[in-house]
Coordinates of C-alpha atoms in Angstrom, one line a residue:
Chain A
X1419 CA -124.8 109.3 0.5
X1420 CA -124.5 112.2 2.8
X1421 CA -121.7 113.0 5.0
X1422 CA -122.1 114.1 8.6
X1423 CA -122.0 117.7 9.7
X1424 CA -119.1 118.9 11.7
X1425 CA -117.9 122.0 13.4
X1426 CA -115.9 123.4 10.5
X1427 CA -118.4 122.8 7.8
X1428 CA -118.7 126.5 7.0
X1429 CA -115.0 127.2 7.1
X1430 CA -113.2 128.3 3.9
X1431 CA -110.6 126.4 2.0
X1432 CA -107.6 128.1 3.7
X1433 CA -108.9 127.3 7.2
X1434 CA -109.3 123.6 6.3
X1435 CA -106.0 123.4 4.7
X1436 CA -104.3 125.0 7.7
X1437 CA -103.9 121.8 9.9
X1438 CA -102.2 119.8 7.0
X1439 CA -100.0 122.7 6.0
X1440 CA -99.1 123.4 9.6
X1441 CA -98.1 119.7 10.1
X1442 CA -96.1 119.6 6.8
X1443 CA -94.2 122.8 7.8
X1444 CA -93.6 121.3 11.2
X1445 CA -92.0 118.3 9.5
X1446 CA -89.8 120.5 7.4
X1447 CA -88.7 122.6 10.3
X1448 CA -87.9 119.6 12.4
X1449 CA -85.8 118.1 9.5
X1450 CA -84.0 121.3 9.1
X1451 CA -83.2 121.4 12.8
X1452 CA -82.1 117.9 13.4
X1453 CA -81.0 116.6 10.1
X1454 CA -77.6 118.2 10.1
X1455 CA -75.2 118.1 7.1
X1456 CA -74.0 114.7 6.3
X1457 CA -70.9 115.8 4.4
X1458 CA -67.5 114.8 5.5
X1459 CA -64.6 117.1 5.8
X1460 CA -61.1 115.9 5.0
X1461 CA -59.1 117.6 7.6
X1462 CA -55.6 119.0 6.9
X1463 CA -53.5 115.9 6.8
X1464 CA -50.0 117.0 7.3
X1465 CA -49.5 113.8 9.2
X1466 CA -49.5 111.8 6.0
X1467 CA -46.1 110.4 6.7
X1468 CA -44.8 107.0 7.3
X1469 CA -44.7 105.9 3.7
X1470 CA -41.6 103.8 3.8
X1471 CA -42.3 102.3 0.5
X1472 CA -40.6 103.8 -2.5
X1473 CA -43.2 102.5 -4.9
X1474 CA -45.3 105.2 -6.5
X1475 CA -48.4 103.1 -7.1
X1476 CA -49.5 99.6 -6.7
X1477 CA -50.3 99.0 -10.3
X1478 CA -46.8 99.8 -11.5
X1479 CA -45.3 97.1 -9.3
X1480 CA -44.0 94.0 -11.0
X1481 CA -46.0 91.0 -9.9
X1482 CA -43.6 88.3 -10.9
X1483 CA -40.8 89.0 -8.5
X1484 CA -41.0 87.4 -5.1
X1485 CA -39.0 87.7 -2.0
X1486 CA -39.6 87.2 1.7
X1487 CA -39.9 90.9 2.3
X1488 CA -42.6 91.4 -0.3
X1489 CA -44.9 88.9 1.3
X1490 CA -44.7 90.6 4.6
X1491 CA -47.8 92.6 5.5
X1492 CA -46.7 96.0 6.6
X1493 CA -43.9 96.3 4.2
X1494 CA -45.3 99.7 3.6
X1495 CA -47.6 101.8 5.6
X1496 CA -49.6 104.8 4.6
X1497 CA -51.6 107.0 7.0
X1498 CA -55.0 108.2 5.9
X1499 CA -56.5 111.6 6.3
X1500 CA -58.4 112.6 9.3
X1501 CA -62.0 112.6 8.1
X1502 CA -64.4 114.6 10.2
X1503 CA -68.1 113.7 10.0
X1504 CA -71.3 114.1 12.0
X1505 CA -70.2 111.9 14.9
X1506 CA -66.5 112.7 15.2
X1507 CA -63.3 111.9 13.4
X1508 CA -62.1 108.7 11.7
X1509 CA -58.5 108.1 10.7
X1510 CA -57.0 104.8 9.5
X1511 CA -53.7 103.6 8.5
X1512 CA -53.3 101.2 5.5
X1513 CA -50.7 98.4 5.7
X1514 CA -49.5 97.2 2.3
X1515 CA -47.6 94.0 1.5
X1516 CA -44.6 93.8 -0.7
X1517 CA -46.7 94.0 -3.9
X1518 CA -48.2 97.2 -2.7
X1519 CA -51.6 95.5 -2.1
X1520 CA -53.7 96.4 0.9
X1521 CA -53.4 93.7 3.5
X1522 CA -54.4 95.2 6.9
X1523 CA -56.0 98.4 8.2
X1524 CA -55.4 99.9 11.6
X1525 CA -57.8 102.4 13.0
X1526 CA -55.9 105.4 14.6
X1527 CA -58.9 107.4 15.6
X1528 CA -62.7 106.8 15.7
X1529 CA -65.6 108.5 17.4
X1530 CA -65.8 107.2 21.0
X1531 CA -67.2 110.1 22.9
X1532 CA -70.5 108.3 23.8
X1533 CA -71.5 104.7 24.5
X1534 CA -73.6 104.5 21.4
X1535 CA -70.8 105.5 19.0
X1536 CA -68.5 103.2 20.9
X1537 CA -70.9 100.3 20.5
X1538 CA -71.5 101.0 16.8
X1539 CA -67.8 101.3 16.0
X1540 CA -66.9 98.2 18.0
X1541 CA -69.4 96.4 15.9
X1542 CA -68.8 98.0 12.5
X1543 CA -65.0 98.6 12.3
X1544 CA -64.1 94.9 12.3
X1545 CA -66.6 94.3 9.5
X1546 CA -65.2 97.2 7.5
X1547 CA -61.7 95.9 8.0
X1548 CA -62.6 92.5 6.8
X1549 CA -64.4 93.8 3.8
X1550 CA -61.6 96.2 2.6
X1551 CA -58.9 93.6 3.1
X1552 CA -60.8 91.1 1.0
X1553 CA -61.6 93.8 -1.7
X1554 CA -58.0 95.2 -1.5
X1555 CA -59.5 98.6 -2.0
X1556 CA -61.6 101.2 -0.2
X1557 CA -64.9 100.6 -2.2
X1558 CA -67.0 98.3 -0.2
X1559 CA -70.6 98.3 1.0
X1560 CA -71.3 100.5 4.0
X1561 CA -72.1 98.6 7.2
X1562 CA -75.8 98.7 8.0
X1563 CA -76.3 100.9 11.1
X1564 CA -73.0 102.7 10.6
X1565 CA -73.4 104.3 7.2
X1566 CA -71.6 107.5 8.0
X1567 CA -68.8 105.9 9.9
X1568 CA -68.3 103.5 6.9
X1569 CA -68.1 106.4 4.5
X1570 CA -65.6 108.3 6.6
X1571 CA -63.6 105.1 7.0
X1572 CA -63.5 104.5 3.3
X1573 CA -62.6 108.1 2.6
X1574 CA -59.7 108.0 5.0
X1575 CA -58.5 104.7 3.5
X1576 CA -58.8 106.0 0.0
X1577 CA -56.6 108.9 1.0
X1578 CA -54.0 106.5 2.4
X1579 CA -54.0 104.3 -0.7
X1580 CA -53.8 107.3 -3.0
X1581 CA -50.7 108.5 -1.2
X1582 CA -49.0 105.2 -0.8
Chain B
X1400 CA -134.8 110.7 -27.5
X1401 CA -133.9 109.3 -24.1
X1402 CA -131.5 106.5 -24.1
X1403 CA -129.9 104.9 -21.1
X1404 CA -126.2 105.5 -20.6
X1405 CA -123.8 102.8 -21.7
X1406 CA -123.6 100.1 -19.0
X1407 CA -120.6 100.0 -16.7
X1408 CA -117.8 97.7 -17.9
X1409 CA -117.7 94.1 -16.7
X1410 CA -114.7 93.6 -14.5
X1411 CA -112.2 90.9 -15.5
X1412 CA -111.3 90.2 -11.9
X1413 CA -112.3 87.3 -9.9
X1414 CA -112.7 86.8 -6.2
X1415 CA -109.8 84.3 -6.3
X1416 CA -107.5 87.1 -7.7
X1417 CA -107.5 88.7 -4.3
X1418 CA -106.4 85.5 -2.7
X1419 CA -103.7 85.0 -5.4
X1420 CA -102.5 88.6 -5.1
X1421 CA -102.4 88.4 -1.3
X1422 CA -100.5 85.1 -1.5
X1423 CA -97.9 86.5 -4.0
X1424 CA -97.4 89.7 -2.0
X1425 CA -97.0 87.8 1.3
X1426 CA -94.5 85.5 -0.3
X1427 CA -92.5 88.4 -1.6
X1428 CA -92.5 90.1 1.8
X1429 CA -91.6 86.9 3.6
X1430 CA -89.2 86.0 0.8
X1431 CA -87.2 89.2 1.1
X1432 CA -87.1 88.8 4.9
X1433 CA -86.1 85.1 4.7
X1434 CA -83.5 85.7 2.0
X1435 CA -81.7 88.1 4.3
X1436 CA -81.6 85.7 7.2
X1437 CA -84.8 86.7 9.0
X1438 CA -85.4 83.4 10.8
X1439 CA -81.7 82.8 11.7
X1440 CA -81.5 86.2 13.2
X1441 CA -84.6 85.6 15.3
X1442 CA -82.7 82.8 17.0
X1443 CA -79.5 84.9 17.3
X1444 CA -78.3 87.6 19.7
X1445 CA -80.6 90.3 21.1
X1446 CA -79.4 92.7 18.5
X1447 CA -80.1 90.3 15.7
X1448 CA -83.5 89.4 17.1
X1449 CA -84.7 93.0 17.4
X1450 CA -83.2 93.8 14.0
X1451 CA -85.1 90.9 12.4
X1452 CA -88.4 91.9 13.9
X1453 CA -87.8 95.5 12.8
X1454 CA -87.2 94.4 9.3
X1455 CA -90.2 92.2 9.1
X1456 CA -92.6 94.7 10.6
X1457 CA -91.1 97.4 8.3
X1458 CA -91.6 95.3 5.2
X1459 CA -95.1 94.5 6.4
X1460 CA -96.0 98.1 7.1
X1461 CA -94.7 99.1 3.6
X1462 CA -96.7 96.3 2.0
X1463 CA -100.0 97.1 3.7
X1464 CA -99.4 100.8 2.9
X1465 CA -98.7 100.2 -0.7
X1466 CA -101.9 98.2 -1.2
X1467 CA -103.8 100.8 0.7
X1468 CA -102.6 103.5 -1.7
X1469 CA -103.3 101.2 -4.7
X1470 CA -106.9 100.9 -3.5
X1471 CA -107.4 104.6 -3.2
X1472 CA -106.6 104.9 -6.9
X1473 CA -110.1 103.6 -7.5
X1474 CA -109.1 101.4 -10.4
X1475 CA -112.2 100.8 -12.6
X1476 CA -111.5 97.1 -12.8
X1477 CA -111.3 96.7 -9.0
X1478 CA -114.3 99.1 -8.4
X1479 CA -116.5 97.2 -10.8
X1480 CA -115.7 93.9 -9.0
X1481 CA -115.8 94.9 -5.4
X1482 CA -117.4 98.4 -5.2
X1483 CA -115.9 101.5 -3.8
X1484 CA -117.4 100.9 -0.4
X1485 CA -115.6 97.6 0.1
X1486 CA -112.4 99.1 -1.3
X1487 CA -112.5 101.9 1.2
X1488 CA -113.3 99.5 4.0
X1489 CA -110.2 97.5 3.0
X1490 CA -108.3 100.7 2.8
X1491 CA -109.3 101.5 6.4
X1492 CA -108.3 98.0 7.6
X1493 CA -105.0 98.1 5.7
X1494 CA -104.3 101.6 7.1
X1495 CA -104.9 100.6 10.7
X1496 CA -102.8 97.4 10.2
X1497 CA -100.0 99.6 8.7
X1498 CA -100.1 102.0 11.7
X1499 CA -99.7 99.0 14.1
X1500 CA -96.9 97.4 12.1
X1501 CA -95.2 100.8 11.9
X1502 CA -95.3 101.2 15.7
X1503 CA -93.8 97.7 16.0
X1504 CA -91.2 98.6 13.4
X1505 CA -90.1 101.7 15.2
X1506 CA -90.2 100.1 18.6
X1507 CA -88.2 97.1 17.6
X1508 CA -85.7 99.3 15.8
X1509 CA -85.1 101.4 18.9
X1510 CA -84.8 98.2 21.0
X1511 CA -82.1 96.9 18.6
X1512 CA -80.2 100.1 18.9
X1513 CA -80.5 100.0 22.7
X1514 CA -78.9 96.6 23.0
X1515 CA -75.5 98.2 23.2
X1516 CA -76.4 101.6 24.5
X1517 CA -79.0 103.4 26.5
X1518 CA -82.7 103.6 25.3
X1519 CA -82.5 107.3 25.3
X1520 CA -79.5 107.4 22.9
X1521 CA -81.4 104.9 20.8
X1522 CA -84.4 107.2 20.7
X1523 CA -82.3 110.1 19.8
X1524 CA -80.9 108.2 16.9
X1525 CA -84.4 108.2 15.4
X1526 CA -83.6 111.8 14.5
X1527 CA -80.6 110.8 12.5
X1528 CA -77.5 109.0 13.4
X1529 CA -78.0 107.3 10.1
X1530 CA -78.7 109.2 6.8
X1531 CA -82.3 109.5 5.9
X1532 CA -83.3 108.4 9.4
X1533 CA -84.7 111.8 10.4
X1534 CA -86.7 111.9 7.2
X1535 CA -88.1 108.4 7.9
X1536 CA -89.1 109.5 11.4
X1537 CA -90.9 112.6 10.1
X1538 CA -92.6 110.3 7.4
X1539 CA -93.7 107.9 10.1
X1540 CA -95.0 110.7 12.2
X1541 CA -97.2 111.9 9.2
X1542 CA -98.5 108.4 8.6
X1543 CA -99.4 108.0 12.3
X1544 CA -101.1 111.4 12.3
X1545 CA -103.2 110.3 9.2
X1546 CA -104.0 107.0 11.0
X1547 CA -105.0 108.9 14.1
X1548 CA -107.2 111.4 12.4
X1549 CA -108.9 108.5 10.6
X1550 CA -110.2 106.9 13.8
X1551 CA -113.9 107.3 13.7
X1552 CA -114.1 109.3 17.0
X1553 CA -111.4 111.8 15.8
X1554 CA -112.6 111.9 12.1
X1555 CA -116.1 112.9 13.2
X1556 CA -114.8 116.1 14.7
X1557 CA -113.7 117.7 11.5
X1558 CA -115.1 118.3 8.1
X1559 CA -114.4 115.9 5.3
X1560 CA -112.0 118.3 3.6
X1561 CA -109.9 119.1 6.7
X1562 CA -109.5 115.4 7.2
X1563 CA -108.8 114.8 3.5
X1564 CA -106.0 117.5 3.3
X1565 CA -104.4 115.8 6.3
X1566 CA -104.7 112.5 4.6
X1567 CA -102.7 113.8 1.7
X1568 CA -99.8 114.0 4.0
X1569 CA -99.5 110.2 3.7
X1570 CA -98.0 110.7 0.2
X1571 CA -95.3 112.8 1.9
X1572 CA -94.9 110.2 4.6
X1573 CA -94.3 107.4 2.0
X1574 CA -91.8 109.6 0.0
X1575 CA -89.9 110.5 3.2
X1576 CA -89.7 106.9 4.4
X1577 CA -88.7 105.5 1.0
X1578 CA -85.0 106.4 1.1
X1579 CA -84.3 104.8 4.5
X1580 CA -85.7 101.5 3.2
X1581 CA -83.3 101.6 0.3
X1582 CA -80.2 102.9 2.1
X1583 CA -80.5 101.3 5.5
X1584 CA -81.8 98.1 6.9
X1585 CA -80.0 95.4 5.0
X1586 CA -83.0 94.1 3.1
X1587 CA -82.6 96.4 0.1
X1588 CA -79.2 98.1 0.5
X1589 CA -77.2 95.0 0.2
X1590 CA -79.3 93.1 -2.3
X1591 CA -79.5 94.5 -5.8
X1592 CA -82.3 92.2 -6.9
X1593 CA -84.5 93.0 -3.9
X1594 CA -83.6 96.7 -4.3
X1595 CA -84.6 96.9 -7.9
X1596 CA -87.8 95.1 -7.3
X1597 CA -88.6 97.5 -4.5
X1598 CA -87.8 100.6 -6.6
X1599 CA -89.9 99.3 -9.6
X1600 CA -92.8 98.6 -7.3
X1601 CA -92.7 102.1 -5.9
X1602 CA -92.3 103.8 -9.3
X1603 CA -95.0 101.7 -10.8
X1604 CA -97.4 102.6 -8.1
X1605 CA -96.5 106.3 -8.3
X1606 CA -97.1 106.4 -12.0
X1607 CA -100.5 104.5 -11.6
X1608 CA -101.5 106.9 -8.9
X1609 CA -100.7 110.0 -11.0
X1610 CA -102.4 108.7 -14.1
X1611 CA -105.2 106.8 -12.4
X1612 CA -106.2 108.9 -9.4
X1613 CA -105.0 112.4 -10.2
X1614 CA -105.7 111.9 -13.9
X1615 CA -109.3 111.0 -13.2
X1616 CA -109.7 114.3 -11.2
X1617 CA -108.2 116.3 -14.1
X1618 CA -110.3 114.5 -16.7
X1619 CA -113.4 115.2 -14.7
X1620 CA -112.6 118.9 -14.4
X1621 CA -111.7 119.2 -18.1
X1622 CA -114.9 117.6 -19.3
X1623 CA -117.5 118.7 -16.7
X1624 CA -121.3 118.4 -16.9
X1625 CA -123.6 121.4 -16.4
X1626 CA -126.6 121.9 -14.2
X1627 CA -129.6 121.6 -16.6
X1628 CA -132.4 121.5 -14.1
X1629 CA -133.0 122.5 -10.4
X1630 CA -136.2 121.8 -8.5
X1631 CA -136.9 121.8 -4.8
X1632 CA -139.0 119.0 -3.3
X1633 CA -140.0 118.3 0.2
X1634 CA -138.3 120.0 3.1
X1635 CA -134.7 121.2 2.3
X1636 CA -134.5 118.8 -0.5
X1637 CA -133.4 119.7 -4.0
X1638 CA -133.3 117.7 -7.2
X1639 CA -130.4 118.5 -9.4
X1640 CA -130.0 117.3 -13.0
X1641 CA -126.6 117.4 -14.7
X1642 CA -126.2 117.1 -18.5
X1643 CA -124.1 118.0 -21.4
X1644 CA -121.9 116.5 -24.1
X1645 CA -119.6 115.0 -21.6
X1646 CA -122.3 112.5 -20.7
X1647 CA -121.1 110.4 -23.6
X1648 CA -117.9 109.6 -21.8
X1649 CA -119.8 108.2 -18.8
X1650 CA -120.9 104.6 -18.2
X1651 CA -123.4 104.2 -15.5
X1652 CA -126.5 102.3 -14.3
X1653 CA -129.3 102.7 -11.8
X1654 CA -128.4 102.4 -8.1
X1655 CA -125.0 104.0 -8.5
X1656 CA -123.5 107.2 -7.1
X1657 CA -121.1 109.9 -8.3
X1658 CA -118.6 112.3 -6.7
X1659 CA -119.7 115.8 -7.6
X1660 CA -117.3 118.8 -7.5
X1661 CA -119.1 122.1 -8.4
X1662 CA -116.6 124.2 -10.3
X1663 CA -117.4 127.5 -8.5
X1664 CA -115.1 129.6 -6.5
X1665 CA -116.5 128.5 -3.1
X1666 CA -116.4 124.8 -3.6
X1667 CA -114.1 123.6 -6.4
X1668 CA -112.0 121.9 -3.7
X1669 CA -115.0 119.9 -2.4
X1670 CA -115.8 116.5 -3.9
X1671 CA -118.7 114.7 -2.3
X1672 CA -120.6 111.5 -3.1
X1673 CA -124.3 111.6 -4.1
X1674 CA -126.6 108.9 -5.2
X1675 CA -128.4 109.2 -8.5
X1676 CA -132.2 109.2 -8.0
X1677 CA -133.0 108.3 -11.6
X1678 CA -131.5 105.8 -14.0
X1679 CA -128.7 107.7 -15.8
X1680 CA -129.6 108.4 -19.4
X1681 CA -128.8 110.8 -22.2
X1682 CA -131.3 113.2 -20.5
X1683 CA -128.7 113.5 -17.7
X1684 CA -127.8 112.4 -14.2
X1685 CA -130.4 113.2 -11.6
X1686 CA -129.5 113.6 -7.9
X1687 CA -131.9 114.2 -5.0
X1688 CA -129.9 116.0 -2.3
X1689 CA -131.0 116.6 1.2
X1690 CA -129.6 119.8 2.7
X1691 CA -127.5 118.5 5.6
X1692 CA -123.8 119.3 5.2
X1693 CA -122.2 122.3 3.6
X1694 CA -121.6 120.6 0.2
X1695 CA -125.3 119.9 -0.3
X1696 CA -126.1 123.5 0.6
X1697 CA -123.7 124.6 -2.1
X1698 CA -125.1 122.3 -4.7
X1699 CA -128.7 123.4 -4.0
X1700 CA -127.7 127.0 -4.1
X1701 CA -126.0 126.8 -7.5
X1702 CA -127.6 128.3 -10.6
X1703 CA -128.5 126.7 -13.9
X1704 CA -125.6 126.1 -16.2
X1705 CA -123.0 125.8 -13.4
X1706 CA -120.2 123.4 -14.4
X1707 CA -119.9 120.3 -12.1
X1708 CA -117.0 117.8 -12.4
X1709 CA -118.3 114.3 -12.1
X1710 CA -116.3 111.3 -11.0
X1711 CA -117.9 107.9 -11.3
X1712 CA -120.6 106.6 -11.4
X1713 CA -119.4 104.1 -8.8
X1714 CA -121.2 101.3 -6.9
X1715 CA -122.0 97.7 -7.5
X1716 CA -125.6 97.8 -6.4
X1717 CA -126.9 97.8 -10.0
X1718 CA -129.7 95.9 -11.7
X1719 CA -127.1 93.5 -13.0
X1720 CA -126.5 92.0 -9.5
X1721 CA -130.2 91.4 -8.9
X1722 CA -130.9 87.9 -10.1
X1723 CA -134.4 88.6 -11.3
X1724 CA -136.0 87.3 -8.1
X1725 CA -138.8 89.0 -6.3
X1726 CA -137.5 92.2 -4.6
X1727 CA -137.9 93.9 -1.2
X1728 CA -136.4 97.4 -1.2
X1729 CA -135.9 99.2 2.0
X1730 CA -135.1 103.0 1.9
X1731 CA -134.5 105.5 4.6
X1732 CA -134.4 109.3 4.0
X1733 CA -132.5 110.2 0.9
X1734 CA -131.7 106.5 0.5
X1735 CA -134.8 106.6 -1.6
X1736 CA -132.6 108.0 -4.5
X1737 CA -130.9 104.7 -5.5
X1738 CA -134.1 102.7 -4.8
X1739 CA -136.1 104.9 -7.1
X1740 CA -133.5 104.6 -9.9
X1741 CA -133.3 100.9 -9.5
X1742 CA -137.0 100.7 -9.7
X1743 CA -136.9 102.1 -13.2
X1744 CA -134.7 99.2 -14.4
X1745 CA -136.4 96.1 -12.8
X1746 CA -138.9 93.9 -14.5
X1747 CA -142.5 93.0 -13.6
X1748 CA -141.4 89.6 -12.3
X1749 CA -139.8 91.3 -9.4
X1750 CA -143.1 92.5 -7.9
X1751 CA -141.1 94.9 -5.7
X1752 CA -142.2 95.9 -2.2
X1753 CA -140.8 99.3 -1.2
X1754 CA -140.6 100.1 2.5
X1755 CA -139.9 103.8 2.8
X1756 CA -138.8 105.1 6.3
X1757 CA -138.8 108.8 7.0
X1758 CA -138.9 110.9 10.1
X1759 CA -141.9 112.9 9.0
X1760 CA -144.4 113.3 6.1
X1761 CA -142.5 116.3 5.0
X1762 CA -139.3 114.3 4.6
X1763 CA -140.9 111.9 2.1
X1764 CA -139.8 112.7 -1.5
X1765 CA -140.7 111.2 -4.9
X1766 CA -143.6 109.2 -3.4
X1767 CA -145.8 109.7 -6.5
X1768 CA -143.0 108.8 -8.9
X1769 CA -142.2 105.7 -6.7
X1770 CA -145.8 104.5 -6.6
X1771 CA -146.2 105.0 -10.4
X1772 CA -142.9 103.0 -11.0
X1773 CA -143.9 100.3 -8.6
X1774 CA -147.3 99.7 -10.0
X1775 CA -145.8 99.4 -13.5
X1776 CA -143.8 96.3 -12.2
X1777 CA -146.6 94.9 -10.0
X1778 CA -145.1 96.3 -6.9
X1779 CA -146.3 98.6 -4.0
X1780 CA -144.9 101.3 -1.8
X1781 CA -145.4 101.3 2.0
X1782 CA -144.2 104.3 4.1
X1783 CA -143.2 104.2 7.7
X1784 CA -143.3 107.7 9.0
X1785 CA -142.6 109.3 12.3
X1786 CA -139.9 109.7 14.9
X1787 CA -138.7 106.3 16.2
X1788 CA -140.2 106.9 19.6
X1789 CA -143.7 107.6 18.2
X1790 CA -143.9 104.4 16.0
X1791 CA -146.5 101.8 16.8
X1792 CA -143.7 99.2 16.8
X1793 CA -140.3 99.8 18.5
X1794 CA -138.3 98.4 15.6
X1795 CA -139.8 98.8 12.2
X1796 CA -137.3 96.3 10.7
X1797 CA -137.6 93.6 13.3
X1798 CA -138.2 90.1 11.8
X1799 CA -141.8 90.0 13.1
X1800 CA -142.7 93.4 11.7
X1801 CA -141.0 92.7 8.3
X1802 CA -142.9 89.4 8.0
X1803 CA -146.2 91.2 8.7
X1804 CA -145.7 93.7 5.9
X1805 CA -143.9 91.3 3.5
X1806 CA -145.3 87.8 4.1
X1807 CA -143.2 86.3 1.3
X1808 CA -140.1 87.9 2.7
X1809 CA -138.0 84.7 2.5
X1810 CA -138.5 84.5 -1.3
X1811 CA -137.2 88.0 -1.9
X1812 CA -133.8 89.5 -2.7
X1813 CA -133.4 92.7 -0.7
X1814 CA -131.8 96.1 -1.5
X1815 CA -131.3 98.5 1.4
X1816 CA -130.3 102.2 1.1
X1817 CA -130.2 104.8 3.8
X1818 CA -128.3 106.0 6.8
X1819 CA -126.0 103.7 8.7
X1820 CA -128.5 103.1 11.6
X1821 CA -131.2 102.0 9.1
X1822 CA -128.7 99.7 7.3
X1823 CA -127.8 98.1 10.6
X1824 CA -131.4 97.6 11.8
X1825 CA -132.6 96.3 8.5
X1826 CA -129.7 93.9 8.1
X1827 CA -130.1 92.5 11.5
X1828 CA -133.9 92.0 11.0
X1829 CA -133.4 90.4 7.6
X1830 CA -130.6 88.1 8.7
X1831 CA -132.8 87.0 11.7
X1832 CA -135.6 86.3 9.2
X1833 CA -133.2 83.8 7.5
X1834 CA -132.3 85.9 4.4
X1835 CA -128.9 84.9 2.9
X1836 CA -126.3 87.6 3.3
X1837 CA -125.6 87.4 -0.4
X1838 CA -129.2 88.3 -1.1
X1839 CA -129.0 91.6 0.8
X1840 CA -127.5 94.3 -1.3
X1841 CA -126.3 97.7 0.1
X1842 CA -123.5 100.1 0.0
X1843 CA -121.4 99.8 3.2
X1844 CA -120.8 103.2 4.8
X1845 CA -117.1 104.1 4.8
X1846 CA -116.8 107.4 6.6

């Protein structure tokens, strides 16, 4: 049970710790440099217009009454905030039906500066649209591979729903 | 009065447990992959195909890594059954497998991203288009560095401690990579059952690691033994005896080894394995240490009374595994330690023949003790001394030579202890002589 000799056998603790510590610090520095903030900024959304519905909230709507107008998707529209995140800006518009329920989402703005973003969003935005329309709210699972876009999308939609 | 230490515990594990555990773990990994459409995706678009490969290789890398970490905990149950040498050899195989799976995982991930964009933008995305991706990349880098420094050719170029401190980075690697498995990837982020299973497995392993592995180090430091005797014998060889009240906590037997950590300013951070050269008893643990590396220099240079933290004893080459057949014991250099201690605990029916190989007369240690112990059990000691080039026979462990010195070789069980080259030569000669592999006992080298 004897280990082989090597060049640094006489070196003190600090010297032998150095390579590991150096690597670890390298990792930390690398993360600090490339792993930018993932927070989203809700930009000043003075453009939150277009709410043609007079209803103040979806829950206060009577559900019993029916009319042709109430079944039409787009009876009311509400524009979401511009949400800026790591890869650009997302802004959606929520379309509500006569009962004030979410029935369609239109994307007004999304990151399309580079091919990769374009590809991700072409793939992810339809999935998000389907998910939120089924859920009728903005709390759905983020799309794999487009986590940040999903979060920004949901934040913008939430803003739209809050202001409808 | 001298009493032997309590015997090591008997492991409750069986060989079949390894098969069962491997099967269960494989089914869980494959199950998670299949449950999330792994096979269907393989037949799908290029994006789906690469994503599926990436998920499977990622799961597999995690699985091999987790088992590798679990082995390094040195669980007493597992150690008693398979021995630390086998465990660390598995650890190495699992580590190398994990590194390969990890490379496949990263490569297939990049390929899946590059289906709809350039390869370069996909590579750039490793540093964080998705949250926790940059952390995972750094984690993977740590793991690959650890794997690289553990290649024998690279490992040899640094001291054990330099290598070991680098190896600790794998904990950071696992921690950094964990969040991307939970948040991204589709196997765990969209499936609560799989996610909770994954989290429980990781937390469980972390707790086991802290209590089992780190706790063992802490306990050994809190209850150390003391150097009760120091003697030099032969050239650059020192006999160290450790004793003290903490002996009561140990269970051990002849043929085992311990990790020793002298608690002095210059070497409290060095823990090295040494074979016991006497059967462990209430008189203490005795080690015969040849002055080769820095750690042995330190141990030899210590003064009486110095506290030494002891981990172990470890090793499965104990009298229990010898079936009471006649014995052949082959020792090289300081490999004489475990042979000498085993000799104390074998019966007269074993009629042991001890072949003791050393480079020079001066390197022979404990020859009188050996001879005395051997005669007591109807055995004999034969030394083979001299540099390999000067020996009368080219290979002292060739079948022909072994049969000349031990005519009833085929009736004997064999214990071999010594440097790797001797283990290899002896094993080859013995196997060629028709000895069953199960009848050859030795500690596999693992560094």
